[in-house]
């Protein structure tokens, strides 16, 4: 699959996640085993109204979305993969008023499990805001209804 | 880091709901709480805007995480003698069952409170407390 096809799939997938629409989370770029998504800064995700700093929970949602979606960039067929666990380390507070990006990679795929790593950052990718490792369970393409699979893969450029 | 005036007031009054409402992100999720004497159960009412997987449908895993993280922070703030703002250091989350499109609850246990670091365990469930949908462990630095 080329990057354009992957980007179409991940964008359509994120588009079906209602909470991501609510927060404005969007795919930025996709390639094999790697995905970048963006969380725009809004008042709705503020944790501390005194400082305007984003709540850790919104960062967790961003990283869960990136890690759960990057599996699409690693599998030949679209499968929904439920999250088994996530471990998030918060390295520094995000700068208020600016979007946060999350770059997720798949570093190992087995018959049952997908292992991911993800880093959240703002303007400078080397200034990590949060780091996350996750594991996702493979339940097979058949576990996802055909109509939904076609919704995600149907728009693939031939 | 500073606490807002609303947070200070809520802490002094021991009012969980006021403290929750002082946090914009908690209002976005629609979080609430119920107190039973000394105990508190946090509530995340069913909310379409919190859904992820449209097939089941299920609550977005990040929302469940955010709700649990928020629960841990609120109960930690309430357990302090003087108002202090916890900063989260890390968060480890196990998803045990799909969080379906219904009300979700959580409770917290302060495992260890040191001078600077606190460890909190959080459990979340829906229909039955005996069937948790997720468990989490968090470390906080106390400013």
Coordinates of C-alpha atoms in Angstrom, one line a residue:
Chain A
X1 CA 0.0 0.0 0.0
X2 CA 1.3 3.5 -0.8
X3 CA 1.3 6.3 1.7
X4 CA -1.7 8.0 0.0
X5 CA -3.8 4.9 0.4
X6 CA -2.7 4.5 4.1
X7 CA -3.5 8.2 4.7
X8 CA -7.0 7.8 3.2
X9 CA -7.6 4.8 5.4
X10 CA -6.4 6.3 8.7
X11 CA -8.3 9.6 7.9
X12 CA -11.5 7.8 7.3
X13 CA -11.0 5.6 10.4
X14 CA -10.4 8.6 12.7
X15 CA -13.4 10.3 11.0
X16 CA -15.6 7.6 12.4
X17 CA -14.5 8.1 16.0
X18 CA -17.0 10.5 17.4
X19 CA -14.8 11.7 20.3
X20 CA -11.9 12.5 18.0
X21 CA -14.3 14.7 15.9
X22 CA -15.4 16.3 19.1
X23 CA -11.8 17.3 20.0
X24 CA -10.8 17.9 16.4
X25 CA -8.1 15.1 16.3
X26 CA -6.9 14.6 12.7
X27 CA -4.3 12.6 10.8
X28 CA -1.4 14.6 9.5
X29 CA 0.7 12.0 7.7
X30 CA 0.9 8.2 7.3
X31 CA 3.4 5.7 6.0
X32 CA 4.2 2.1 6.6
X33 CA 4.3 1.4 10.3
X34 CA 4.1 5.1 11.2
X35 CA 1.4 7.7 11.7
X36 CA 1.3 11.4 12.9
X37 CA -2.0 12.8 14.3
X38 CA -2.8 16.3 15.6
X39 CA -4.8 17.6 18.6
X40 CA -5.7 21.3 18.2
X41 CA -5.6 23.5 21.3
X42 CA -9.1 24.4 22.5
X43 CA -10.5 25.5 25.9
X44 CA -12.4 22.2 26.1
X45 CA -9.2 20.2 26.9
X46 CA -7.7 22.6 29.5
X47 CA -6.8 20.9 32.8
X48 CA -5.7 23.9 34.8
X49 CA -7.7 27.1 34.1
X50 CA -5.1 29.3 35.8
X51 CA -2.3 28.3 33.3
X52 CA -4.3 27.0 30.3
X53 CA -2.2 23.8 30.3
X54 CA -3.9 20.8 28.6
X55 CA -5.2 18.0 30.8
X56 CA -3.2 14.8 30.7
X57 CA -6.4 12.9 29.8
X58 CA -6.6 14.7 26.4
X59 CA -2.9 13.8 25.7
X60 CA -3.8 10.2 26.6
X61 CA -6.7 10.3 24.2
X62 CA -4.4 11.7 21.5
X63 CA -1.8 8.9 22.1
X64 CA -4.4 6.2 22.3
X65 CA -5.9 7.4 19.0
X66 CA -2.5 7.5 17.3
X67 CA -1.4 4.1 18.7
X68 CA -4.7 2.4 17.9
X69 CA -4.8 3.8 14.4
X70 CA -1.2 3.2 13.4
X71 CA -2.0 -0.6 13.4
X72 CA -3.8 0.2 10.1
X73 CA -0.4 1.2 8.7
X74 CA 1.1 -2.2 9.7
X75 CA -1.5 -4.7 8.6
X76 CA -2.3 -5.8 5.0
X77 CA -6.1 -5.8 5.7
X78 CA -8.1 -3.4 7.9
X79 CA -8.8 -4.9 11.3
X80 CA -10.1 -3.3 14.5
X81 CA -7.6 -3.9 17.3
X82 CA -8.8 -3.3 20.8
X83 CA -6.4 -1.7 23.3
X84 CA -5.0 -4.1 25.9
X85 CA -2.9 -1.6 27.7
X86 CA -1.2 1.8 27.6
X87 CA 1.6 3.2 29.7
X88 CA 2.0 7.0 29.4
X89 CA 4.9 9.0 30.8
X90 CA 4.4 12.7 31.0
X91 CA 7.8 14.5 30.4
X92 CA 6.7 18.1 30.4
X93 CA 3.5 20.2 30.2
X94 CA 2.3 21.2 26.8
X95 CA 2.6 24.9 25.9
X96 CA -0.9 26.4 26.0
X97 CA -2.3 27.8 22.7
X98 CA -0.5 25.4 20.4
X99 CA -1.5 22.0 18.9
X100 CA 0.0 18.8 20.1
X101 CA 1.2 16.1 17.7
X102 CA 1.6 12.4 18.3
X103 CA 3.9 10.2 16.2
X104 CA 3.1 6.5 16.7
X105 CA 5.0 3.5 15.3
X106 CA 4.4 -0.2 15.2
X107 CA 7.5 -2.0 16.2
X108 CA 6.3 -5.6 16.3
X109 CA 3.4 -7.5 14.9
X110 CA 2.5 -11.1 16.0
X111 CA -0.5 -13.3 15.2
X112 CA -2.2 -12.0 18.3
X113 CA -0.6 -8.8 19.5
X114 CA 0.6 -5.5 18.0
X115 CA 3.2 -3.5 19.9
X116 CA 3.3 0.3 19.5
X117 CA 5.4 3.3 20.7
X118 CA 4.2 6.9 20.6
X119 CA 5.7 10.3 21.3
X120 CA 3.8 13.6 21.7
X121 CA 5.4 16.9 20.9
X122 CA 4.7 20.4 19.8
X123 CA 6.8 22.7 17.5
X124 CA 10.1 20.7 18.2
X125 CA 9.8 16.9 17.7
X126 CA 12.8 16.5 20.0
X127 CA 11.1 18.2 23.0
X128 CA 8.9 15.2 24.0
X129 CA 5.8 16.1 26.0
X130 CA 4.7 12.5 26.6
X131 CA 5.8 9.0 25.7
X132 CA 3.5 6.0 25.4
X133 CA 3.9 2.3 24.8
X134 CA 0.8 0.2 24.0
X135 CA -0.3 -3.3 23.1
X136 CA -3.3 -4.1 20.9
X137 CA -5.1 -7.3 20.4
X138 CA -5.7 -8.8 17.0
X139 CA -9.2 -10.2 16.7
X140 CA -9.0 -10.7 12.9
X141 CA -10.7 -8.8 10.0
X142 CA -13.8 -11.0 10.2
X143 CA -14.6 -9.6 13.6
X144 CA -15.3 -6.2 12.0
X145 CA -18.5 -5.9 10.0
X146 CA -17.9 -5.9 6.2
X147 CA -19.8 -2.6 5.7
X148 CA -17.4 -0.9 8.1
X149 CA -14.3 -2.4 6.6
X150 CA -15.5 -1.2 3.2
X151 CA -16.1 2.3 4.6
X152 CA -12.5 2.4 5.6
X153 CA -10.9 0.7 2.6
X154 CA -13.6 1.6 0.0
X155 CA -12.1 4.9 -0.9
X156 CA -8.6 3.4 -1.6
X157 CA -7.1 5.0 -4.7
X158 CA -6.5 2.1 -7.2
Chain B
X1 CA 1.9 25.9 39.7
X2 CA -1.2 27.7 41.1
X3 CA -4.6 26.6 42.0
X4 CA -7.5 28.6 40.8
X5 CA -9.8 30.4 43.2
X6 CA -12.6 28.0 42.4
X7 CA -10.4 25.0 43.1
X8 CA -9.3 26.4 46.5
X9 CA -12.9 27.1 47.5
X10 CA -14.0 23.6 46.5
X11 CA -11.2 22.0 48.4
X12 CA -11.9 24.0 51.5
X13 CA -15.6 23.1 51.3
X14 CA -14.7 19.4 50.5
X15 CA -17.1 19.7 47.5
X16 CA -16.1 17.1 44.9
X17 CA -18.5 18.3 42.3
X18 CA -17.3 21.9 42.5
X19 CA -13.7 20.8 42.2
X20 CA -14.6 18.7 39.1
X21 CA -16.5 21.6 37.6
X22 CA -13.5 23.9 38.0
X23 CA -11.6 21.8 35.4
X24 CA -12.7 22.5 31.8
X25 CA -11.6 19.1 30.5
X26 CA -13.8 17.3 33.2
X27 CA -16.8 19.4 32.0
X28 CA -16.1 18.4 28.4
X29 CA -16.3 14.7 29.4
X30 CA -19.4 15.4 31.5
X31 CA -17.9 14.0 34.7
X32 CA -19.8 13.9 38.0
X33 CA -19.4 12.4 41.5
X34 CA -21.5 10.9 44.3
X35 CA -20.3 10.9 47.9
X36 CA -21.3 8.3 50.4
X37 CA -20.0 9.5 53.8
X38 CA -16.2 9.4 53.4
X39 CA -16.3 7.5 50.1
X40 CA -16.7 8.9 46.7
X41 CA -17.6 7.3 43.4
X42 CA -16.9 9.2 40.2
X43 CA -19.4 9.0 37.4
X44 CA -19.1 9.5 33.6
X45 CA -22.6 9.7 32.3
X46 CA -23.4 8.2 28.9
X47 CA -22.5 10.8 26.3
X48 CA -22.4 10.3 22.5
X49 CA -19.5 12.7 22.2
X50 CA -17.3 10.3 24.2
X51 CA -17.7 7.4 21.8
X52 CA -14.8 5.9 19.8
X53 CA -15.6 2.6 18.1
X54 CA -18.9 3.1 16.2
X55 CA -19.6 -0.6 15.7
X56 CA -20.2 -1.7 19.3
X57 CA -20.5 1.3 20.0
X58 CA -17.9 1.8 22.7
X59 CA -16.5 4.7 24.6
X60 CA -13.1 6.0 23.3
X61 CA -10.3 4.3 25.3
X62 CA -8.7 7.7 25.8
X63 CA -11.9 9.0 27.4
X64 CA -11.9 6.1 29.9
X65 CA -8.2 6.9 30.6
X66 CA -8.9 10.6 31.0
X67 CA -11.8 10.0 33.3
X68 CA -9.7 7.7 35.5
X69 CA -6.8 10.1 35.5
X70 CA -9.1 12.9 36.5
X71 CA -10.7 10.7 39.2
X72 CA -7.2 9.9 40.6
X73 CA -6.3 13.6 40.7
X74 CA -9.5 14.8 42.3
X75 CA -9.4 12.1 45.1
X76 CA -5.7 12.9 45.7
X77 CA -6.4 16.6 46.0
X78 CA -9.2 15.9 48.4
X79 CA -7.0 13.7 50.6
X80 CA -4.5 16.5 51.4
X81 CA -4.5 18.5 54.6
X82 CA -3.6 21.7 52.7
X83 CA -4.5 22.6 49.1
X84 CA -1.9 21.1 46.7
X85 CA -1.9 20.6 43.0
X86 CA -0.8 17.1 41.9
X87 CA 1.2 16.8 38.6
X88 CA 0.9 13.5 36.8
X89 CA 4.2 11.7 36.2
X90 CA 3.0 8.4 34.6
X91 CA -0.2 6.5 34.0
X92 CA -0.5 2.8 33.3
X93 CA -3.8 1.6 32.1
X94 CA -5.2 -1.9 31.5
X95 CA -8.3 -2.3 29.4
X96 CA -10.3 -5.4 30.6
X97 CA -13.6 -5.1 28.8
X98 CA -15.1 -2.8 26.2
X99 CA -16.6 0.3 27.7
X100 CA -20.1 0.3 26.2
X101 CA -22.4 3.3 25.6
X102 CA -23.7 3.6 29.1
X103 CA -22.8 5.2 32.4
X104 CA -19.3 4.5 33.7
X105 CA -18.1 4.7 37.4
X106 CA -14.7 4.8 39.1
X107 CA -13.2 4.7 42.5
X108 CA -9.7 5.4 43.7
X109 CA -7.3 4.0 46.3
X110 CA -4.4 6.1 47.5
X111 CA -1.8 3.3 47.8
X112 CA 1.1 5.4 49.0
X113 CA 1.6 9.1 49.8
X114 CA 5.1 10.1 50.3
X115 CA 6.5 13.7 50.8
X116 CA 6.7 14.3 47.1
X117 CA 5.2 11.4 45.2
X118 CA 1.8 9.7 45.5
X119 CA 0.7 6.4 44.0
X120 CA -3.0 6.0 43.2
X121 CA -4.9 2.9 41.9
X122 CA -8.1 3.5 40.0
X123 CA -10.8 1.0 39.0
X124 CA -13.6 1.7 36.5
X125 CA -16.8 -0.3 35.9
X126 CA -20.2 -0.1 34.3
X127 CA -22.9 -2.6 35.1
X128 CA -21.2 -4.4 37.9
X129 CA -18.3 -3.4 40.2
X130 CA -17.2 -7.0 40.1
X131 CA -16.6 -6.7 36.3
X132 CA -14.2 -3.8 35.9
X133 CA -13.8 -2.4 32.4
X134 CA -10.3 -0.9 33.2
X135 CA -7.8 -0.6 36.0
X136 CA -5.1 2.0 36.2
X137 CA -2.1 3.0 38.3
X138 CA -0.8 6.6 38.4
X139 CA 2.1 8.5 40.0
X140 CA 1.8 12.1 40.9
X141 CA 4.3 14.7 42.1
X142 CA 2.8 17.0 44.8
X143 CA 3.7 20.7 44.3

